[in-house]
Tab-separated table of C-alpha atoms and ligand atoms in Angstrom:
chain	number	residue	atom	x	y	z
A	183	MET	CA	-11.697	-29.194	32.969
A	184	LYS	CA	-8.228	-29.296	31.460
A	185	ARG	CA	-6.696	-29.965	34.857
A	186	GLY	CA	-8.538	-33.272	35.198
A	187	ILE	CA	-7.530	-34.508	31.786
A	188	SER	CA	-3.955	-33.339	31.869
A	189	LYS	CA	-3.191	-35.769	34.701
A	190	THR	CA	-3.683	-38.664	32.329
A	191	TYR	CA	-3.010	-37.129	28.941
A	192	PRO	CA	-0.528	-34.295	29.409
A	193	ALA	CA	0.996	-34.701	25.956
A	194	LEU	CA	-2.326	-34.513	24.166
A	195	LEU	CA	-3.519	-31.109	25.331
A	196	GLY	CA	-3.636	-28.418	22.707
A	197	PHE	CA	-4.173	-30.786	19.827
A	198	GLY	CA	-7.911	-30.351	19.621
A	199	ILE	CA	-8.880	-33.570	21.308
A	200	THR	CA	-9.484	-32.466	24.875
A	201	THR	CA	-13.188	-32.137	24.194
A	202	THR	CA	-13.435	-35.670	22.880
A	203	LEU	CA	-11.671	-37.137	25.870
A	204	PHE	CA	-13.782	-35.156	28.270
A	205	ALA	CA	-17.044	-36.136	26.579
A	206	GLN	CA	-16.090	-39.781	26.809
A	207	SER	CA	-15.671	-39.334	30.535
A	208	GLY	CA	-19.199	-37.918	30.695
A	209	GLY	CA	-18.117	-34.345	31.442
A	210	LYS	CA	-20.028	-31.944	29.249
A	211	PRO	CA	-23.786	-32.428	29.248
A	212	ASN	CA	-25.743	-32.653	26.033
A	213	VAL	CA	-28.600	-30.204	25.510
A	214	VAL	CA	-31.904	-30.961	23.774
A	215	TYR	CA	-34.211	-27.958	23.282
A	216	VAL	CA	-37.692	-28.810	22.012
A	217	PHE	CA	-40.051	-25.960	21.254
A	218	PRO	CA	-43.348	-26.271	19.444
A	219	ASP	CA	-44.936	-23.059	18.165
A	220	GLN	CA	-47.914	-21.330	19.793
A	221	MET	CA	-48.370	-23.749	22.668
A	222	ARG	CA	-50.248	-22.293	25.629
A	223	ASN	CA	-48.798	-22.982	29.045
A	224	HIS	CA	-52.359	-23.902	30.022
A	225	ALA	CA	-52.382	-26.775	27.484
A	226	MET	CA	-50.624	-29.253	29.753
A	227	GLN	CA	-52.719	-31.720	31.682
A	228	PHE	CA	-50.604	-31.835	34.831
A	229	TRP	CA	-51.565	-28.299	35.880
A	230	ASN	CA	-54.779	-29.747	37.299
A	231	GLU	CA	-52.829	-32.143	39.552
A	232	SER	CA	-50.930	-31.670	42.793
A	233	PRO	CA	-48.289	-30.197	43.330
A	234	TYR	CA	-48.870	-28.038	40.250
A	235	ARG	CA	-52.445	-26.844	40.705
A	236	GLU	CA	-51.585	-25.171	44.040
A	237	ARG	CA	-49.056	-22.984	42.244
A	238	VAL	CA	-51.163	-21.487	39.452
A	239	ASN	CA	-54.424	-19.573	39.346
A	240	PHE	CA	-55.682	-21.082	36.100
A	241	LYS	CA	-57.224	-24.426	35.233
A	242	ALA	CA	-55.445	-26.662	32.763
A	243	ASP	CA	-57.106	-27.075	29.407
A	244	PRO	CA	-58.880	-30.455	29.110
A	245	VAL	CA	-56.002	-31.902	27.125
A	246	TYR	CA	-54.143	-35.238	27.176
A	247	THR	CA	-50.390	-34.853	27.632
A	248	PRO	CA	-49.197	-38.106	29.250
A	249	ASN	CA	-45.553	-37.631	28.257
A	250	LEU	CA	-45.365	-34.058	29.509
A	251	ASN	CA	-47.025	-35.145	32.756
A	252	LYS	CA	-44.272	-37.695	33.314
A	253	PHE	CA	-41.547	-35.293	32.178
A	254	ALA	CA	-42.843	-32.595	34.565
A	255	ALA	CA	-42.366	-34.954	37.511
A	256	GLU	CA	-38.678	-35.209	36.549
A	257	SER	CA	-38.157	-31.486	35.836
A	258	VAL	CA	-38.080	-27.996	37.216
A	259	VAL	CA	-41.429	-26.680	35.962
A	260	LEU	CA	-41.825	-22.910	35.652
A	261	THR	CA	-45.281	-21.485	36.232
A	262	SER	CA	-44.440	-18.029	34.857
A	263	ALA	CA	-41.994	-18.186	31.952
A	264	GLN	CA	-42.695	-15.257	29.639
A	265	SER	CA	-42.377	-14.759	25.900
A	266	ASN	CA	-41.577	-11.027	26.040
A	267	PHE	CA	-42.469	-10.337	22.405
A	268	PRO	CA	-45.001	-13.125	21.840
A	269	LEU	CA	-44.526	-13.506	18.106
A	270	SER	CA	-42.479	-16.105	16.197
A	271	SER	CA	-39.455	-14.297	14.784
A	272	PRO	CA	-38.785	-11.794	17.585
A	273	HIS	CA	-39.021	-14.561	20.193
A	274	ARG	CA	-36.680	-16.813	18.242
A	275	GLY	CA	-34.133	-14.025	17.762
A	276	MET	CA	-34.118	-13.344	21.523
A	277	MET	CA	-33.904	-17.029	22.396
A	278	LEU	CA	-30.966	-17.601	20.046
A	279	THR	CA	-28.918	-14.524	21.031
A	280	GLY	CA	-29.935	-13.619	24.597
A	281	MET	CA	-30.589	-10.090	23.303
A	282	TYR	CA	-33.755	-8.020	22.933
A	283	PRO	CA	-34.899	-7.488	19.317
A	284	ASP	CA	-32.708	-4.444	18.603
A	285	GLY	CA	-29.675	-6.543	19.457
A	286	SER	CA	-30.677	-9.751	17.704
A	287	GLY	CA	-31.786	-7.833	14.606
A	288	VAL	CA	-35.158	-9.618	14.569
A	289	THR	CA	-37.524	-6.731	15.293
A	290	LEU	CA	-40.606	-7.898	13.328
A	291	ASN	CA	-41.914	-11.214	11.996
A	292	CYS	CA	-39.588	-11.991	9.064
A	293	ASN	CA	-40.803	-11.882	5.467
A	294	SER	CA	-39.488	-10.593	2.152
A	295	MET	CA	-41.083	-7.143	2.609
A	296	ARG	CA	-39.252	-6.557	5.887
A	297	PRO	CA	-35.493	-6.359	5.206
A	298	ILE	CA	-35.121	-4.593	8.547
A	299	SER	CA	-35.844	-7.801	10.432
A	300	SER	CA	-33.314	-10.612	10.208
A	301	LEU	CA	-30.969	-12.399	12.590
A	302	ARG	CA	-27.697	-10.467	12.582
A	303	GLU	CA	-24.869	-12.470	11.085
A	304	ASP	CA	-22.443	-10.959	13.606
A	305	ALA	CA	-24.630	-11.677	16.640
A	306	VAL	CA	-23.243	-14.414	18.874
A	307	ALA	CA	-25.910	-17.092	19.141
A	308	ILE	CA	-26.170	-19.817	21.753
A	309	SER	CA	-25.198	-22.317	19.052
A	310	ASP	CA	-22.060	-20.270	18.235
A	311	VAL	CA	-20.983	-20.619	21.867
A	312	PHE	CA	-21.729	-24.342	22.044
A	313	SER	CA	-19.958	-24.898	18.719
A	314	GLN	CA	-16.876	-22.955	19.842
A	315	ASN	CA	-16.746	-25.121	22.951
A	316	GLY	CA	-16.591	-28.485	21.272
A	317	TYR	CA	-20.291	-29.194	20.747
A	318	GLN	CA	-21.974	-30.530	17.650
A	319	CYS	CA	-25.047	-28.414	16.980
A	320	ALA	CA	-28.172	-29.644	15.191
A	321	TYR	CA	-31.225	-27.628	14.138
A	322	ILE	CA	-34.354	-29.528	13.105
A	323	GLY	CA	-37.635	-27.836	12.090
A	324	LYS	CA	-38.901	-24.260	11.845
A	325	LEU	CA	-36.379	-21.411	12.117
A	326	HIS	CA	-38.132	-18.169	11.023
A	327	VAL	CA	-35.442	-15.647	11.890
A	328	ASP	CA	-34.095	-14.880	8.411
A	329	PHE	CA	-35.132	-12.247	5.895
A	330	PRO	CA	-35.965	-14.304	2.782
A	331	THR	CA	-33.718	-13.527	-0.178
A	332	PRO	CA	-33.689	-15.028	-3.717
A	333	ASN	CA	-31.253	-17.774	-2.729
A	334	ASN	CA	-33.206	-20.929	-3.558
A	335	PRO	CA	-30.578	-23.685	-3.788
A	336	GLN	CA	-32.816	-25.576	-6.239
A	337	ALA	CA	-33.450	-22.493	-8.435
A	338	PRO	CA	-30.566	-20.006	-8.155
A	339	GLY	CA	-31.733	-16.397	-8.183
A	340	ALA	CA	-35.281	-17.245	-7.118
A	341	TYR	CA	-37.085	-17.179	-3.789
A	342	VAL	CA	-38.058	-20.512	-2.260
A	343	GLU	CA	-41.747	-19.775	-2.858
A	344	ASP	CA	-43.519	-17.693	-5.481
A	345	LYS	CA	-46.001	-15.668	-3.474
A	346	THR	CA	-45.707	-12.122	-2.164
A	347	PRO	CA	-44.598	-11.487	0.444
A	348	VAL	CA	-42.338	-14.499	0.682
A	349	TRP	CA	-42.426	-15.963	4.187
A	350	ASP	CA	-40.449	-19.162	3.821
A	351	ALA	CA	-36.668	-18.921	3.607
A	352	TYR	CA	-33.574	-20.970	2.990
A	353	THR	CA	-30.761	-20.349	5.447
A	354	PRO	CA	-27.351	-20.841	3.799
A	355	LYS	CA	-24.405	-22.275	5.728
A	356	GLU	CA	-22.857	-18.893	6.516
A	357	ARG	CA	-25.996	-17.867	8.411
A	358	ARG	CA	-26.361	-20.994	10.529
A	359	HIS	CA	-24.520	-19.725	13.612
A	360	GLY	CA	-22.558	-22.846	14.454
A	361	PHE	CA	-25.266	-25.377	13.624
A	362	ASP	CA	-23.319	-28.027	11.682
A	363	TYR	CA	-26.302	-30.341	11.152
A	364	TRP	CA	-29.249	-28.702	9.423
A	365	TYR	CA	-32.737	-29.962	8.613
A	366	SER	CA	-34.826	-26.846	8.585
A	367	TYR	CA	-36.995	-24.304	6.776
A	368	GLY	CA	-38.164	-20.732	7.381
A	369	THR	CA	-41.887	-20.864	7.977
A	370	PHE	CA	-44.571	-22.858	6.205
A	371	ASP	CA	-47.911	-24.046	7.576
A	372	VAL	CA	-48.998	-27.107	5.601
A	373	HIS	CA	-48.543	-29.521	8.468
A	374	LYS	CA	-48.931	-32.802	6.601
A	375	SER	CA	-46.639	-31.980	3.687
A	376	PRO	CA	-43.684	-30.172	5.202
A	377	HIS	CA	-40.349	-29.601	3.512
A	378	TYR	CA	-36.828	-29.101	4.788
A	379	TRP	CA	-33.391	-28.171	3.517
A	380	ASP	CA	-30.596	-30.353	4.804
A	381	THR	CA	-27.021	-29.467	5.713
A	382	GLU	CA	-25.961	-29.391	2.065
A	383	GLY	CA	-29.019	-27.455	0.882
A	384	ASN	CA	-30.921	-30.411	-0.615
A	385	ARG	CA	-34.674	-30.039	-0.363
A	386	HIS	CA	-36.814	-32.825	1.096
A	387	GLU	CA	-40.599	-32.989	0.560
A	388	ILE	CA	-42.240	-35.134	3.212
A	389	GLY	CA	-45.728	-36.607	3.201
A	390	GLU	CA	-46.360	-36.921	6.900
A	391	TRP	CA	-47.257	-34.805	9.927
A	392	SER	CA	-44.277	-32.545	10.602
A	393	PRO	CA	-43.750	-33.216	14.355
A	394	LYS	CA	-43.704	-36.967	13.668
A	395	HIS	CA	-41.112	-36.531	10.933
A	396	GLU	CA	-39.012	-34.139	13.027
A	397	ALA	CA	-38.998	-36.581	15.954
A	398	ASP	CA	-37.867	-39.302	13.496
A	399	LYS	CA	-35.013	-37.044	12.339
A	400	ALA	CA	-34.074	-36.157	15.911
A	401	ILE	CA	-33.958	-39.853	16.859
A	402	GLU	CA	-31.957	-40.643	13.731
A	403	TYR	CA	-29.530	-37.881	14.717
A	404	LEU	CA	-29.157	-39.320	18.225
A	405	GLU	CA	-28.756	-42.903	17.029
A	406	THR	CA	-26.667	-42.725	13.889
A	407	VAL	CA	-25.699	-39.219	12.737
A	408	ARG	CA	-23.835	-37.483	15.577
A	409	ASP	CA	-20.267	-38.174	16.592
A	410	THR	CA	-20.794	-40.136	19.806
A	411	GLU	CA	-17.514	-38.856	21.214
A	412	LYS	CA	-18.636	-35.234	21.310
A	413	PRO	CA	-21.408	-33.523	23.269
A	414	PHE	CA	-24.322	-32.142	21.272
A	415	PHE	CA	-26.813	-29.278	21.332
A	416	MET	CA	-29.957	-30.246	19.416
A	417	VAL	CA	-32.893	-27.913	18.763
A	418	VAL	CA	-36.184	-29.426	17.595
A	419	SER	CA	-38.592	-26.670	16.567
A	420	MET	CA	-41.998	-28.178	15.786
A	421	ASN	CA	-44.541	-25.953	14.044
A	422	PRO	CA	-47.782	-27.469	15.459
A	423	PRO	CA	-49.745	-26.589	17.474
A	424	HIS	CA	-49.717	-23.727	14.921
A	425	SER	CA	-52.659	-22.607	12.808
A	426	PRO	CA	-54.365	-23.793	10.725
A	427	TYR	CA	-56.240	-26.004	13.121
A	428	GLN	CA	-59.270	-26.665	11.039
A	429	SER	CA	-59.336	-30.169	9.646
A	430	LEU	CA	-57.741	-33.589	9.533
A	431	ASP	CA	-55.206	-32.043	7.127
A	432	ASP	CA	-53.684	-30.387	10.187
A	433	VAL	CA	-53.632	-33.118	12.842
A	434	MET	CA	-53.385	-36.874	13.307
A	435	GLU	CA	-56.791	-38.517	13.210
A	436	GLY	CA	-56.195	-40.619	16.339
A	437	ASP	CA	-55.431	-37.461	18.310
A	438	TYR	CA	-58.487	-35.670	16.937
A	439	ASN	CA	-60.687	-38.607	17.936
A	440	LEU	CA	-59.853	-37.897	21.582
A	441	TYR	CA	-61.623	-34.532	21.368
A	442	LYS	CA	-64.112	-34.653	18.509
A	443	ASP	CA	-67.108	-35.769	20.568
A	444	THR	CA	-66.589	-33.279	23.378
A	445	PRO	CA	-68.794	-30.184	23.069
A	446	ILE	CA	-66.778	-27.004	22.410
A	447	GLU	CA	-67.962	-25.435	25.676
A	448	LYS	CA	-66.423	-28.342	27.574
A	449	LEU	CA	-63.109	-27.844	25.744
A	450	LEU	CA	-63.044	-24.085	26.282
A	451	VAL	CA	-63.591	-23.989	30.007
A	452	ARG	CA	-62.424	-20.427	30.701
A	453	PRO	CA	-64.680	-17.520	31.717
A	454	ASN	CA	-62.938	-15.214	29.224
A	455	ILE	CA	-64.007	-16.972	26.013
A	456	ASN	CA	-65.146	-14.281	23.584
A	457	PRO	CA	-68.577	-15.338	22.238
A	458	ALA	CA	-67.919	-13.348	19.045
A	459	LEU	CA	-64.987	-15.605	18.113
A	460	LYS	CA	-67.175	-18.500	16.965
A	461	LYS	CA	-64.891	-19.634	14.168
A	462	LYS	CA	-61.880	-19.723	16.440
A	463	GLN	CA	-63.810	-21.736	19.019
A	464	GLN	CA	-64.283	-24.458	16.391
A	465	CYS	CA	-60.475	-24.813	16.283
A	466	ALA	CA	-60.306	-26.089	19.865
A	467	PRO	CA	-60.486	-29.868	19.172
A	468	TYR	CA	-57.840	-29.541	16.449
A	469	TYR	CA	-55.620	-27.399	18.652
A	470	PHE	CA	-55.754	-29.895	21.504
A	471	ALA	CA	-55.217	-32.768	19.054
A	472	SER	CA	-52.038	-30.970	17.875
A	473	VAL	CA	-50.870	-30.633	21.483
A	474	THR	CA	-51.449	-34.335	22.161
A	475	GLY	CA	-49.547	-35.223	18.980
A	476	VAL	CA	-46.625	-32.987	19.954
A	477	ASP	CA	-46.662	-34.593	23.415
A	478	ARG	CA	-46.333	-38.043	21.840
A	479	GLU	CA	-43.468	-37.029	19.529
A	480	PHE	CA	-41.649	-35.325	22.407
A	481	GLY	CA	-42.081	-38.557	24.376
A	482	ARG	CA	-40.453	-40.504	21.545
A	483	ILE	CA	-37.384	-38.249	21.694
A	484	LEU	CA	-37.199	-38.785	25.479
A	485	ASP	CA	-37.473	-42.554	24.979
A	486	ALA	CA	-34.600	-42.467	22.494
A	487	LEU	CA	-32.414	-40.546	24.957
A	488	LYS	CA	-33.150	-43.173	27.591
A	489	LYS	CA	-32.524	-46.090	25.263
A	490	LEU	CA	-29.139	-44.620	24.354
A	491	SER	CA	-28.332	-44.010	28.059
A	492	LEU	CA	-28.085	-40.287	27.349
A	493	ASP	CA	-30.915	-39.207	29.657
A	494	LYS	CA	-28.831	-38.639	32.806
A	495	ASN	CA	-26.236	-36.433	31.111
A	496	THR	CA	-28.606	-34.455	28.886
A	497	ILE	CA	-30.313	-31.184	29.750
A	498	VAL	CA	-33.776	-31.311	28.162
A	499	VAL	CA	-35.948	-28.206	27.776
A	500	PHE	CA	-39.561	-28.157	26.603
A	501	THR	CA	-41.007	-24.721	25.854
A	502	SER	CA	-42.758	-22.709	23.108
A	503	ASP	CA	-42.172	-19.456	21.222
A	504	HIS	CA	-45.388	-17.916	22.639
A	505	GLY	CA	-48.877	-18.869	23.740
A	506	GLU	CA	-52.291	-18.900	22.053
A	507	THR	CA	-55.311	-17.108	23.483
A	508	MET	CA	-57.592	-19.713	21.831
A	509	ALA	CA	-60.842	-17.730	21.561
A	510	SER	CA	-60.390	-15.545	24.628
A	511	HIS	CA	-60.156	-11.741	24.424
A	512	VAL	CA	-59.221	-10.731	20.873
A	513	GLU	CA	-58.931	-12.267	17.434
A	514	ASP	CA	-55.121	-12.214	17.258
A	515	PRO	CA	-54.070	-15.268	19.298
A	516	LYS	CA	-50.554	-13.909	20.015
A	517	ASN	CA	-48.630	-10.615	19.904
A	518	SER	CA	-50.616	-9.270	22.867
A	519	PRO	CA	-49.885	-8.785	26.592
A	520	TYR	CA	-52.589	-11.215	27.714
A	521	THR	CA	-51.256	-13.960	29.978
A	522	GLU	CA	-52.411	-16.648	27.578
A	523	ALA	CA	-50.226	-15.132	24.819
A	524	MET	CA	-47.119	-14.406	26.920
A	525	ASN	CA	-47.004	-17.332	29.351
A	526	VAL	CA	-45.211	-20.309	27.824
A	527	PRO	CA	-44.454	-23.833	29.006
A	528	PHE	CA	-40.931	-24.103	30.371
A	529	LEU	CA	-39.801	-27.434	31.772
A	530	ILE	CA	-36.147	-28.259	32.239
A	531	ARG	CA	-34.755	-31.657	33.217
A	532	TYR	CA	-31.166	-32.381	34.173
A	533	PRO	CA	-30.976	-35.247	36.643
A	534	LYS	CA	-27.403	-34.423	37.669
A	535	LYS	CA	-28.070	-30.882	38.844
A	536	LEU	CA	-31.778	-30.025	38.939
A	537	LYS	CA	-34.115	-31.369	41.600
A	538	PRO	CA	-37.666	-31.695	40.244
A	539	ARG	CA	-39.992	-28.995	41.570
A	540	VAL	CA	-42.343	-26.197	40.620
A	541	SER	CA	-40.894	-22.695	40.438
A	542	GLY	CA	-42.507	-19.280	40.038
A	543	LEU	CA	-39.386	-17.838	38.398
A	544	LEU	CA	-40.250	-14.988	36.002
A	545	LEU	CA	-38.022	-16.128	33.153
A	546	SER	CA	-37.710	-13.751	30.201
A	547	THR	CA	-36.746	-14.993	26.735
A	548	PRO	CA	-33.253	-13.364	26.710
A	549	ASP	CA	-32.495	-15.192	29.992
A	550	ILE	CA	-32.721	-18.588	28.285
A	551	MET	CA	-29.322	-18.476	26.538
A	552	PRO	CA	-27.194	-17.427	29.544
A	553	THR	CA	-29.100	-19.733	31.898
A	554	LEU	CA	-28.668	-22.774	29.661
A	555	LEU	CA	-24.995	-22.059	28.970
A	556	SER	CA	-24.390	-21.713	32.688
A	557	ILE	CA	-26.115	-24.988	33.566
A	558	ALA	CA	-24.091	-26.688	30.829
A	559	GLY	CA	-20.882	-25.479	32.524
A	560	LEU	CA	-20.188	-22.618	30.092
A	561	LYS	CA	-20.910	-19.710	32.432
A	562	LYS	CA	-17.581	-18.066	31.633
A	563	GLN	CA	-18.306	-18.332	27.930
A	564	ILE	CA	-21.536	-16.280	28.088
A	565	PRO	CA	-20.862	-13.474	25.596
A	566	GLU	CA	-20.855	-9.857	26.760
A	567	SER	CA	-23.506	-9.089	24.159
A	568	VAL	CA	-26.110	-11.056	26.160
A	569	GLN	CA	-28.732	-8.816	27.791
A	570	GLY	CA	-30.603	-11.544	29.647
A	571	ALA	CA	-29.517	-12.854	33.029
A	572	ASP	CA	-28.085	-16.190	34.079
A	573	LEU	CA	-30.906	-17.392	36.329
A	574	SER	CA	-29.479	-20.871	36.911
A	575	LYS	CA	-29.102	-20.332	40.671
A	576	TYR	CA	-32.873	-20.018	40.985
A	577	LEU	CA	-33.325	-23.319	39.186
A	578	TYR	CA	-30.819	-25.157	41.380
A	579	SER	CA	-32.592	-24.438	44.636
A	580	GLN	CA	-35.732	-23.112	46.225
A	581	LYS	CA	-34.221	-19.653	46.720
A	582	THR	CA	-36.577	-16.796	47.277
A	583	ASP	CA	-33.735	-14.361	46.811
A	584	LYS	CA	-34.994	-10.825	46.424
A	585	LYS	CA	-32.705	-10.499	43.435
A	586	ALA	CA	-34.843	-12.904	41.382
A	587	PRO	CA	-36.559	-11.001	38.571
A	588	GLN	CA	-39.713	-9.221	39.723
A	589	GLY	CA	-40.854	-8.227	36.256
A	590	ALA	CA	-40.675	-9.205	32.594
A	591	LEU	CA	-40.988	-6.785	29.694
A	592	TYR	CA	-43.724	-6.925	27.094
A	593	LEU	CA	-42.816	-5.616	23.617
A	594	ARG	CA	-44.771	-5.050	20.422
A	595	ASN	CA	-43.278	-3.483	17.300
A	596	GLU	CA	-45.151	-2.635	14.132
A	597	ALA	CA	-44.020	-1.788	10.626
A	598	GLY	CA	-42.431	1.683	10.337
A	599	GLU	CA	-40.951	3.511	7.343
A	600	LYS	CA	-41.083	2.043	3.828
A	601	ASN	CA	-38.757	2.496	0.861
A	602	GLY	CA	-39.771	3.122	-2.764
A	603	LYS	CA	-40.339	-0.589	-3.341
A	604	GLY	CA	-42.763	-0.737	-0.427
A	605	GLU	CA	-40.289	-2.631	1.737
A	606	ILE	CA	-40.343	-1.917	5.449
A	607	THR	CA	-37.073	-0.338	6.471
A	608	GLY	CA	-37.947	0.777	9.984
A	609	TYR	CA	-40.065	-0.422	12.829
A	610	PHE	CA	-42.382	1.449	15.143
A	611	PRO	CA	-42.223	0.486	18.850
A	612	ALA	CA	-45.997	0.493	19.270
A	613	ALA	CA	-46.377	-0.932	22.767
A	614	ARG	CA	-44.350	-1.686	25.839
A	615	GLY	CA	-45.419	-3.223	29.096
A	616	ILE	CA	-44.510	-5.210	32.142
A	617	LYS	CA	-45.658	-8.454	33.675
A	618	THR	CA	-45.039	-8.863	37.413
A	619	ARG	CA	-46.087	-11.512	39.911
A	620	THR	CA	-49.308	-9.607	40.488
A	621	HIS	CA	-50.081	-7.400	37.491
A	622	THR	CA	-49.989	-6.964	33.744
A	623	LEU	CA	-49.622	-3.471	32.296
A	624	ALA	CA	-49.221	-2.690	28.599
A	625	ILE	CA	-49.147	0.810	27.137
A	626	THR	CA	-49.758	1.463	23.442
A	627	VAL	CA	-48.807	4.750	21.758
A	628	ASP	CA	-50.100	6.352	18.570
A	629	ARG	CA	-47.785	7.270	15.695
A	630	LYS	CA	-47.061	10.599	17.403
A	631	LYS	CA	-45.849	8.537	20.357
A	632	GLN	CA	-48.640	9.796	22.571
A	633	LEU	CA	-50.607	7.547	24.916
A	634	LYS	CA	-53.237	5.634	22.966
A	635	GLU	CA	-54.493	2.942	25.330
A	636	THR	CA	-53.594	0.793	28.276
A	637	LEU	CA	-54.317	-2.788	29.228
A	638	PHE	CA	-53.964	-3.097	32.968
A	639	PHE	CA	-54.915	-6.164	34.990
A	640	ASP	CA	-54.750	-7.397	38.547
A	641	ASP	CA	-53.677	-10.955	37.757
A	642	VAL	CA	-54.266	-12.131	41.328
A	643	LYS	CA	-57.867	-10.979	41.658
A	644	ASP	CA	-58.640	-11.289	37.957
A	645	PRO	CA	-56.559	-14.144	36.514
A	646	TYR	CA	-58.597	-14.334	33.320
A	647	GLN	CA	-58.060	-10.614	32.689
A	648	LEU	CA	-61.672	-9.611	32.249
A	649	ASN	CA	-61.451	-6.225	33.961
A	650	ASN	CA	-59.166	-3.599	32.368
A	651	LEU	CA	-58.337	-1.354	35.332
A	652	PRO	CA	-58.763	2.404	35.017
A	653	ILE	CA	-55.514	4.237	35.788
A	654	GLU	CA	-57.150	6.956	37.858
A	655	GLU	CA	-58.473	4.553	40.475
A	656	ASN	CA	-55.232	2.578	40.626
A	657	ARG	CA	-52.724	5.382	40.427
A	658	GLU	CA	-50.300	4.034	43.029
A	659	ILE	CA	-49.786	0.575	41.521
A	660	PHE	CA	-49.729	2.102	38.026
A	661	ARG	CA	-46.857	4.383	39.092
A	662	LYS	CA	-44.988	1.487	40.635
A	663	LEU	CA	-45.337	-0.633	37.493
A	664	CYS	CA	-44.227	2.277	35.279
A	665	LYS	CA	-41.150	2.726	37.445
A	666	GLU	CA	-40.219	-0.976	37.194
A	667	MET	CA	-40.890	-0.948	33.459
A	668	GLY	CA	-38.660	2.127	33.017
A	669	LEU	CA	-35.781	0.324	34.726
A	670	LEU	CA	-36.194	-2.753	32.534
A	671	LEU	CA	-36.470	-0.660	29.347
A	672	LYS	CA	-33.271	1.122	30.307
A	673	GLN	CA	-31.471	-2.191	30.943
A	674	ALA	CA	-32.662	-3.426	27.540
A	675	ASP	CA	-31.563	-0.144	25.877
A	676	ASP	CA	-35.044	-0.078	24.369
A	677	PRO	CA	-36.113	2.690	21.946
A	678	TRP	CA	-38.725	3.825	24.484
A	679	TYR	CA	-35.850	4.536	26.868
A	680	ARG	CA	-33.593	6.044	24.183
A	681	GLU	CA	-36.361	8.346	22.941
A	682	SER	CA	-37.868	8.987	26.396
A	683	ILE	CA	-41.270	7.937	25.102
A	684	LEU	CA	-44.057	8.839	27.578
A	685	ASN	CA	-41.481	10.082	30.067
A	686	GLU	CA	-44.239	11.954	31.876
A	687	LEU	CA	-45.482	8.492	32.933
A	688	ILE	CA	-42.400	6.309	32.795
A	689	PRO	CA	-39.386	7.474	34.811
A	690	TYR	CA	-36.314	6.254	32.929
B	1451	CA	CA1	-44.964	-18.605	16.433
């Protein structure tokens, strides 16, 4: 990079302006990372169309996503991106740091009773790397990786909400990991009256649907806020489609009208719908309305990039923190090894380097940071702390290299030890598992760390995961999966590996 500039500006090097000059010449790409919360991979309309439907063994939900359909045709679309710990905070910690939860510090969903779980201040986040390499970094929307403390900028010494436990949080400047533009909150689920703290800690109460407002802020950032001479990394973290999905308080009426007259059984078209989850089934039209609304707001951000002629030199990712089982299997819609909880949308567009296609790459959450940095030209700046892999070479071309990941870990932690105040000071690694191209296996242990139960599916023969396989009759594949899982747990330096949990089954 410096070589190219020094030909013209030899005297200027070393005075902090190389980045500016290079950005003007169109060198460093911008990065826009949009991730709604709890969006099923299945909730994108294009999966029912060629060339996508040939690559997956599920049917798309009957949902309208015109902007994502168009974006998919311009992107590398992953069929099998996995949220390894399909729960908000742990996913976000892994995405931001490229490390599994022990490394990121975010081992449980963050709230005021769980001081053990919070993004480590000394962890190197993707935004730290971009910032150190001349990028402006903007965070808009839900963060949910910080342990809430009584640091309310509007009421010093108080929490930002007065319920127990406190879930929402204010993130002060010293914990923003290189993000120099801030318009964010911890977690809060009143979708039509969201609030945000800005870069200086001022609180803004907004009376409109949060994805609409966040798209407005993102467009404002692109048009008038950023320094146009520097590249930028912008994260837009929309909360919907997140519960509650129960009424017009949660969604835009026009979006709801697209679904309200369709019988529930025509919206929930899967054979694994649990008839006992009647109340959840009623959420379907609101959930799909949220998805359609998010699709529209994402489309507005794409339009703004195009209008500003930024689309060719901007890497755009659309993904989610985890899926939503939406009335199949069990009550908890996430935090489980079911495909519909772990499989997330992952679409990446970068006209300069990525040829649009469908890929079966098994992307794990910690792979996102190194892969994105590499595509942005910062491969050498990937920190040593990163545990995920740079998978960019599999996005560039149709390689079927045997070195491509063959498995992705599944993790579930639960609350462990408590202190005298009832605060959780340890976590219990309750379940571990593996997702491969053909199978899902998750093993849960009891508090004595003995085998409690397994969920074991042949995802080829049984894509809706209706038949939990007995181990005895499937001993050979079970052994093979345990072996692969042991290797991955060792690579992740997971507590199951460190404590040799179930080592009679899992060879570490
Ligand atoms: Ca979430």
